[in-house]
Amino acid sequence: MTTTKFPANFLWGGATAANQVEGGYQADGRGLSIADALPGGKERMSIVRQPDFNWTIDETKHTYPNHQGVDFYHHYKEDIALFAEMGFKSYRFSIAWSRIFPNGDETEPNEKGLTFYDHVIDECLKFKIEPVITISHYEMPLTLAKDYGGWKNKQVIKFFAHYAETVINRFGHKVKYWLTFNEINSAASFPVMSQGLVPSNGGNEKINVFQAWHNQFVGSALAVKAAHKLDPEIQVGCMILYATSYSYDANPVNQLANLHHNQAFNYYCADVQVRGQYPSYATRLFRENGFTADDLERTDEELALLKQYPVDFISLSYYMSSVTEATGKVDEKTQGNLIGGVKNPFLKSSDWGWQIDPTGLRIALDELYDRYQKPLFVVENGLGAYDELTAEHKVYDTYRIDYLKAHIKALADAIADGVDLIGYTPWGCIDLVSASTGEMSKRYGFIYVDRDDQGQGSMKRYKKQSFEWYKQVIASNGMALSGDVKY
Ligand code: BG6
């Protein structure tokens, strides 16, 4: 049991992204997205970093697991019914931009794409599940990356604004919570999925990443403008990949490096989106990345938009923490959520080397709330692990329950610390295709989907032990966390 009470209207739920669950990649007029061109397998990240990678889909060389996802496109009713059975109060999902505007630069939207999301939203509302929509989750229409050069091109602001306005106007009367760009700051280390930038279209030049960010900040402000024009009650949030970072030791050199790392990675994007202006340290950051403020294309009108339309709340993903060591004296490295780094000797790691640190989540929430004093929403958290489906179709995922339990306790502690927390939507509430590796075998879900890394399997859904456990957590509003559930 925890002793801290979660607010009565706390949004317990789960989260997914269109490109990782939907499949139906060419159904009903959907255009190709950059996620469709990402090959499956652990080498995904290194392939897209090659100088000649140009988004060509070559099925003779690679598999493309995102094309089928877990076929949510045809299973959404069954899946949402299972979420409802767990007692979800909210479901975070994303809209596939290329379902609405197949190439990204059209004037008229694809009605069949809009209709699909009408159905998904209505299905959620039927069960009193609050939809939380990410407008852009690691995908943009492929044409915008290939022909327009991704987010570094200012024309993309106009296309995005039109797309955002279209979906907000269509669904805004039934959807209160919106997120603009998933893990916008992740481009600091990996601009492929969030900005459509690869080496062959300038992804290795830092100024392009910063220009793309600026363009996205303007896109975010325009989305806030459209939402508040439709209904001032609509809440639009930014979404950052937050990895609490510690200095390796008390060496002031490492402490300073850690401060600068936090500014560059955890705070830069949120500072602009929440405060509506560039932070003072931006000048140093630009200089360290080889350019000056004058090199960025930023108009007075755009800067005024940022000021006028900051986000209403801050959402974050949290999986792990990291360590800053600037002297180069520590060798042992670890993997992580798009960022790696020095290993923390006090922490254990997941099967994929991500360092498990629930206390780091409490620190993250305390720091973010202290910095911005706007509501927070943890929209991703979870453990990617190998699960085994028994002959009786059971998955005894006690390791996942342990991970989530510890992180929910951290949420309770942060609330007791005074943090205004809206909700918690663990990642991949149903098994889905991994973003960093394209694997199915890296599973996060409460619901097992019978599909493997080779694309084989019945796509049947099975409840894991964590399904029953999370149901109990939600029913008790976070008070009953014991893993002793009937399964
Ligand atoms: C976040 C992304 O980085 O982490 C998700 O927003 C992603 O799209 C999740 O799936 C987990 O990462 P991975 O690489 O294990 O799928």
XYZ file of C-alpha atoms and ligand atoms in Angstrom:
503
model
C 0.000 0.000 0.000
C 1.082 3.599 -0.533
C 0.001 6.232 1.956
C -0.207 9.209 -0.381
C -3.507 9.666 -2.123
C -3.590 10.269 -5.831
C -6.076 12.973 -6.872
C -9.616 11.617 -7.386
C -9.569 12.510 -11.089
C -6.049 11.149 -11.703
C -5.696 9.972 -15.294
C -4.472 6.381 -15.007
C -4.093 4.845 -18.437
C -1.649 3.690 -21.065
C 0.156 5.018 -24.135
C 0.941 3.963 -27.697
C 1.951 5.601 -30.983
C 0.303 5.158 -34.371
C 3.370 3.942 -36.243
C 4.143 1.312 -33.601
C 0.678 -0.223 -33.235
C -1.612 0.551 -36.130
C -0.262 -1.293 -39.148
C -2.596 -0.749 -42.111
C 0.213 1.354 -43.526
C -1.457 1.757 -46.903
C -5.060 1.377 -45.807
C -7.744 3.854 -46.810
C -5.464 6.314 -48.557
C -2.728 6.578 -45.912
C 0.534 7.885 -47.358
C 3.985 6.595 -46.439
C 5.603 8.039 -43.335
C 9.242 8.125 -42.303
C 8.505 5.353 -39.777
C 7.586 3.050 -42.679
C 11.143 3.339 -43.966
C 12.793 2.292 -40.693
C 14.189 -1.251 -40.918
C 13.533 -3.779 -38.153
C 16.228 -5.155 -35.870
C 18.876 -4.016 -33.413
C 20.864 -2.465 -36.276
C 18.022 0.004 -37.042
C 19.796 2.949 -35.399
C 23.103 2.318 -37.134
C 21.497 1.817 -40.572
C 19.686 5.159 -40.468
C 22.931 6.854 -39.409
C 24.745 5.730 -42.584
C 25.716 8.591 -44.930
C 23.741 7.086 -47.839
C 20.507 6.315 -45.962
C 17.750 8.123 -47.854
C 14.521 6.476 -46.678
C 14.398 3.904 -49.505
C 12.243 0.923 -48.574
C 14.033 -2.235 -49.742
C 12.197 -5.370 -48.687
C 14.888 -7.591 -50.235
C 17.340 -6.357 -47.610
C 15.275 -5.512 -44.542
C 12.061 -6.193 -42.685
C 9.673 -3.318 -41.922
C 7.714 -4.285 -38.799
C 5.960 -0.908 -38.537
C 3.999 -1.746 -41.708
C 1.897 -4.232 -39.752
C 2.452 -2.988 -36.190
C 0.096 -5.057 -34.055
C -2.759 -4.287 -36.441
C -4.524 -1.914 -34.063
C -6.095 -0.510 -37.233
C -8.343 -3.558 -37.328
C -8.276 -4.525 -33.618
C -8.926 -1.133 -31.992
C -12.330 -2.115 -30.607
C -10.974 -5.244 -28.969
C -7.929 -3.374 -27.634
C -9.860 -0.443 -26.204
C -12.290 -2.897 -24.565
C -9.294 -4.517 -22.855
C -8.040 -1.088 -21.722
C -11.518 -0.432 -20.333
C -11.433 -3.760 -18.512
C -8.253 -2.604 -16.762
C -10.162 0.516 -15.754
C -8.227 3.028 -17.884
C -9.278 6.621 -17.306
C -7.182 7.814 -20.247
C -5.549 6.483 -23.379
C -2.689 8.323 -25.033
C -2.331 7.593 -28.739
C -1.054 9.493 -31.737
C -2.555 10.418 -35.064
C -0.583 9.276 -38.104
C -0.040 12.544 -39.984
C 0.134 10.661 -43.308
C -3.333 9.153 -42.733
C -4.714 12.696 -42.747
C -2.386 14.317 -45.283
C -0.759 11.436 -47.239
C 2.109 13.551 -48.600
C 1.911 16.310 -46.024
C 1.550 19.160 -48.512
C -2.080 18.693 -49.596
C -4.780 21.253 -48.893
C -7.641 18.802 -48.387
C -7.455 16.066 -45.743
C -8.140 12.393 -46.341
C -11.631 11.900 -44.914
C -11.129 8.154 -44.390
C -8.165 8.866 -42.135
C -10.171 11.330 -40.057
C -13.035 8.852 -39.809
C -10.726 6.185 -38.377
C -9.739 8.481 -35.502
C -13.371 9.490 -34.973
C -14.054 5.810 -34.377
C -11.087 5.368 -32.031
C -12.059 8.443 -30.000
C -15.716 7.432 -29.844
C -14.753 3.957 -28.701
C -12.706 5.501 -25.867
C -15.525 7.842 -24.875
C -17.952 4.928 -24.822
C -15.911 3.590 -21.868
C -15.358 7.053 -20.333
C -11.686 6.886 -21.305
C -10.217 10.362 -21.846
C -8.284 10.425 -25.145
C -4.860 12.103 -24.950
C -3.644 12.754 -28.475
C -0.066 13.219 -29.655
C -0.215 15.193 -32.890
C 3.217 14.074 -34.059
C 4.824 10.966 -32.610
C 8.074 10.084 -34.377
C 6.710 10.251 -37.894
C 5.978 12.734 -40.624
C 4.814 12.074 -44.177
C 7.773 10.616 -46.057
C 7.465 13.261 -48.783
C 8.184 15.999 -46.260
C 11.449 14.321 -45.296
C 12.513 13.255 -48.801
C 11.417 16.202 -50.945
C 11.355 19.044 -48.432
C 14.329 18.030 -46.269
C 12.434 17.455 -43.003
C 11.749 19.932 -40.232
C 14.718 22.186 -41.043
C 12.629 23.515 -43.951
C 10.403 26.379 -42.819
C 7.661 25.334 -45.257
C 7.004 22.363 -42.978
C 5.695 24.767 -40.296
C 2.831 25.693 -42.611
C 2.033 22.043 -43.432
C 2.132 21.041 -39.778
C -0.018 23.996 -38.706
C -2.621 23.024 -41.293
C -2.554 19.398 -40.140
C -2.732 20.355 -36.434
C -5.591 22.783 -37.032
C -7.458 20.162 -39.085
C -7.329 17.497 -36.364
C -7.927 19.950 -33.507
C -10.977 21.415 -35.246
C -12.289 17.971 -36.088
C -11.787 16.311 -32.683
C -11.354 19.225 -30.250
C -14.959 19.120 -29.080
C -14.405 15.623 -27.701
C -10.667 15.633 -26.841
C -9.339 17.905 -24.075
C -5.665 16.847 -23.853
C -3.251 17.268 -26.767
C 0.536 16.897 -27.054
C 2.425 18.529 -29.892
C 5.723 16.691 -30.562
C 6.715 13.428 -28.917
C 10.095 13.639 -27.135
C 10.966 16.815 -29.020
C 14.357 17.028 -27.287
C 15.418 13.566 -28.471
C 16.736 15.195 -31.655
C 19.750 16.270 -29.585
C 21.084 12.775 -30.119
C 18.771 11.350 -32.783
C 16.943 13.731 -35.158
C 15.747 10.984 -37.519
C 12.339 10.200 -36.105
C 11.317 13.527 -34.612
C 12.695 15.875 -37.284
C 13.020 13.738 -40.413
C 16.735 14.500 -40.532
C 19.299 11.908 -41.578
C 22.918 12.466 -42.656
C 21.929 12.663 -46.348
C 19.617 15.637 -45.726
C 21.812 17.457 -43.217
C 21.037 15.582 -40.000
C 24.665 15.621 -38.893
C 24.890 19.416 -38.950
C 23.826 20.750 -35.598
C 22.510 24.017 -36.960
C 19.894 22.049 -38.904
C 18.715 20.346 -35.731
C 18.402 23.712 -33.971
C 16.638 25.259 -36.983
C 14.265 22.290 -37.068
C 13.599 22.754 -33.349
C 12.823 26.415 -33.877
C 10.393 25.512 -36.644
C 8.770 22.923 -34.374
C 8.471 25.492 -31.545
C 6.555 27.740 -33.956
C 4.428 24.748 -35.043
C 3.701 24.013 -31.369
C 2.661 27.654 -30.742
C 0.341 27.539 -33.761
C -1.247 24.325 -32.452
C -1.839 25.997 -29.063
C -3.338 28.987 -30.891
C -5.728 26.765 -32.885
C -6.756 24.789 -29.797
C -7.437 27.815 -27.609
C -9.322 29.515 -30.419
C -11.610 26.505 -30.662
C -12.002 26.131 -26.909
C -9.905 27.826 -24.200
C -10.470 24.764 -21.990
C -8.386 22.536 -24.287
C -5.021 21.761 -22.727
C -1.983 21.453 -24.979
C 1.265 20.079 -23.619
C 4.838 19.721 -24.755
C 6.402 16.274 -24.459
C 10.003 15.745 -23.452
C 12.231 12.740 -23.005
C 13.406 13.348 -19.442
C 16.385 11.386 -18.199
C 17.413 12.636 -14.768
C 21.127 13.231 -14.952
C 23.637 12.963 -12.122
C 27.162 14.230 -11.929
C 29.429 11.174 -11.617
C 31.060 12.633 -8.495
C 31.684 15.856 -6.552
C 34.348 17.013 -9.006
C 33.210 20.559 -9.954
C 34.201 19.812 -13.552
C 31.609 17.036 -13.650
C 29.049 19.121 -11.760
C 29.322 21.914 -14.319
C 29.218 19.460 -17.216
C 26.071 17.954 -15.700
C 24.411 21.372 -15.401
C 25.200 22.053 -19.045
C 24.002 18.589 -20.071
C 20.681 19.184 -18.316
C 20.244 22.530 -20.046
C 21.117 21.105 -23.457
C 19.142 17.876 -23.180
C 16.382 17.972 -20.579
C 15.448 21.665 -20.598
C 16.244 23.486 -23.841
C 13.026 22.616 -25.709
C 10.741 22.765 -22.681
C 12.191 26.133 -21.656
C 11.088 27.609 -24.999
C 7.738 25.822 -25.182
C 6.769 26.531 -21.561
C 8.278 29.980 -21.004
C 7.693 31.248 -24.540
C 11.223 32.495 -25.030
C 14.740 31.235 -25.586
C 16.730 30.662 -22.382
C 19.785 32.798 -21.603
C 22.122 29.789 -21.970
C 21.017 29.381 -25.623
C 23.820 31.709 -26.760
C 26.444 29.423 -25.237
C 24.699 26.348 -26.578
C 24.660 27.743 -30.127
C 28.332 28.668 -29.838
C 29.269 25.193 -28.600
C 27.416 23.761 -31.593
C 29.367 25.887 -34.046
C 26.993 28.730 -34.964
C 25.532 31.968 -33.611
C 21.980 33.178 -33.023
C 22.176 35.183 -36.270
C 22.658 31.982 -38.246
C 19.196 30.748 -37.234
C 16.218 31.910 -39.257
C 13.887 33.307 -36.612
C 11.525 36.165 -37.450
C 10.131 38.674 -34.950
C 6.664 37.426 -35.793
C 7.658 33.857 -34.897
C 9.274 34.938 -31.632
C 6.060 36.819 -30.771
C 4.044 33.647 -31.442
C 6.234 31.664 -29.043
C 5.634 34.299 -26.374
C 1.888 34.417 -26.970
C 1.184 30.684 -27.116
C 3.220 28.670 -24.604
C 1.984 25.191 -23.669
C -0.482 24.611 -20.828
C 1.250 21.650 -19.218
C 4.400 19.549 -19.484
C 4.306 15.882 -20.347
C 7.307 13.617 -20.193
C 8.571 10.147 -20.789
C 10.736 8.694 -18.063
C 12.489 5.345 -18.304
C 15.938 5.791 -16.807
C 18.544 8.208 -15.516
C 22.002 8.999 -16.828
C 25.388 10.074 -15.524
C 27.668 12.881 -16.669
C 31.406 12.257 -16.548
C 33.483 14.853 -18.344
C 37.048 13.893 -17.461
C 37.078 10.739 -19.575
C 38.441 8.661 -16.683
C 35.486 6.304 -16.387
C 35.208 3.597 -18.987
C 32.139 1.518 -18.211
C 29.378 2.579 -20.588
C 25.690 1.747 -20.791
C 22.841 1.977 -23.299
C 19.754 4.101 -22.969
C 16.647 5.711 -24.421
C 18.398 7.325 -27.405
C 21.166 8.447 -25.050
C 23.859 6.240 -23.590
C 26.624 7.236 -21.220
C 28.611 6.189 -18.200
C 27.266 3.369 -16.064
C 25.835 4.248 -12.651
C 27.240 1.718 -10.137
C 24.177 2.111 -7.872
C 21.617 1.028 -10.460
C 20.508 -2.157 -12.184
C 19.727 -2.178 -15.888
C 17.019 -3.637 -18.120
C 17.787 -6.355 -20.687
C 18.553 -3.513 -23.095
C 20.927 -1.728 -20.703
C 18.553 1.055 -19.628
C 19.346 1.982 -16.009
C 16.351 1.491 -13.709
C 15.925 4.385 -11.301
C 12.519 5.120 -9.697
C 14.022 7.740 -7.376
C 15.152 9.544 -10.502
C 11.479 9.887 -11.470
C 10.676 11.661 -8.193
C 13.676 13.942 -8.761
C 12.493 14.620 -12.337
C 8.994 15.589 -11.231
C 10.225 17.727 -8.325
C 12.696 19.540 -10.562
C 10.273 20.087 -13.433
C 7.481 21.354 -11.227
C 9.813 23.651 -9.346
C 11.148 25.036 -12.632
C 7.868 25.595 -14.473
C 5.013 25.439 -11.922
C 2.672 24.037 -14.517
C 0.882 20.661 -14.281
C 2.898 17.583 -15.199
C 1.757 14.409 -16.924
C 3.922 11.259 -17.090
C 2.854 9.950 -20.487
C 5.482 7.210 -20.863
C 7.233 4.894 -18.442
C 7.785 1.165 -18.468
C 10.079 -1.793 -18.799
C 11.022 -3.271 -22.158
C 11.596 -6.969 -21.446
C 11.562 -10.436 -22.985
C 8.254 -12.109 -22.076
C 7.453 -15.786 -22.300
C 4.000 -16.937 -23.306
C 3.280 -20.297 -21.665
C 1.342 -23.119 -23.310
C -1.661 -21.937 -21.237
C -1.292 -18.467 -22.763
C -0.036 -16.893 -19.554
C 2.760 -14.350 -19.068
C 4.101 -14.114 -15.514
C 5.734 -10.688 -15.816
C 6.508 -10.020 -12.159
C 9.650 -8.063 -13.212
C 7.369 -5.557 -15.003
C 5.099 -5.295 -11.973
C 8.165 -4.607 -9.760
C 9.384 -1.884 -12.112
C 6.004 -0.153 -12.373
C 5.270 -0.504 -8.665
C 8.496 1.294 -7.752
C 7.782 4.065 -10.248
C 4.190 4.527 -9.053
C 5.540 4.877 -5.504
C 7.834 7.597 -6.851
C 4.797 9.370 -8.347
C 3.074 9.228 -4.968
C 6.181 10.654 -3.289
C 6.350 13.478 -5.825
C 2.682 14.295 -5.220
C 3.439 14.376 -1.488
C 6.319 16.738 -2.315
C 3.720 19.129 -3.755
C 3.850 18.293 -7.462
C 0.666 18.826 -9.482
C 0.485 15.578 -11.462
C -2.384 15.019 -13.899
C -1.891 11.391 -14.813
C 0.222 8.385 -15.666
C 0.087 6.448 -18.935
C 2.681 3.619 -18.971
C 4.225 3.008 -22.350
C 3.136 0.289 -24.717
C 0.124 -0.744 -22.645
C -0.325 -3.316 -25.375
C 2.802 -4.902 -26.912
C 4.031 -2.948 -29.922
C 6.987 -2.459 -32.251
C 9.990 -0.943 -30.474
C 10.968 2.513 -31.710
C 14.720 2.130 -31.330
C 15.094 -1.430 -32.606
C 11.902 -2.315 -34.470
C 11.694 -5.480 -32.390
C 8.494 -7.126 -31.169
C 10.489 -9.085 -28.611
C 11.119 -5.914 -26.606
C 7.741 -5.884 -24.907
C 6.207 -3.317 -22.559
C 2.542 -4.303 -22.516
C -0.042 -5.466 -20.018
C -1.453 -7.272 -23.062
C 0.667 -9.784 -24.951
C 0.345 -9.771 -28.741
C 1.266 -12.979 -30.535
C 3.699 -11.654 -33.099
C 7.467 -12.192 -33.323
C 10.485 -10.413 -34.764
C 10.091 -12.277 -38.056
C 6.526 -10.993 -38.453
C 5.020 -14.407 -37.621
C 2.148 -14.940 -35.214
C -1.627 -14.913 -34.928
C -1.891 -11.311 -33.611
C -4.050 -12.733 -30.837
C -4.147 -10.771 -27.591
C -3.512 -12.355 -24.140
C -3.658 -10.756 -20.703
C -0.402 -10.800 -18.746
C -0.186 -11.000 -14.953
C 0.518 -7.248 -14.978
C -2.911 -6.737 -16.571
C -4.631 -7.970 -13.390
C -2.171 -6.057 -11.230
C -2.685 -2.726 -13.026
C -6.439 -3.220 -12.840
C -6.107 -3.440 -9.055
C -3.849 -0.353 -8.979
C -6.378 1.724 -10.896
C -9.370 0.414 -8.935
C -7.664 1.424 -5.687
C -6.545 4.775 -7.172
C -2.915 3.829 -6.626
C -3.268 2.620 -3.047
C -2.983 -1.152 -3.621
C 0.311 -1.942 -5.326
C 0.866 -5.489 -4.083
C 1.705 -8.013 -6.770
C -0.485 -10.675 -5.094
C -3.239 -10.700 -7.642
C -5.387 -13.558 -8.861
C -4.114 -14.628 -12.279
C 10.151 6.604 -26.272
C 9.259 6.772 -27.467
O 11.427 6.981 -26.647
O 10.389 5.355 -25.768
C 8.463 5.557 -27.862
O 8.413 7.880 -27.327
C 9.316 4.331 -27.647
O 8.013 5.707 -29.175
C 9.632 4.227 -26.167
O 8.757 3.157 -28.119
C 10.418 3.008 -25.791
O 11.532 2.892 -26.604
P 11.863 1.550 -27.388
O 13.004 1.906 -28.226
O 12.153 0.552 -26.357
O 10.649 1.244 -28.178
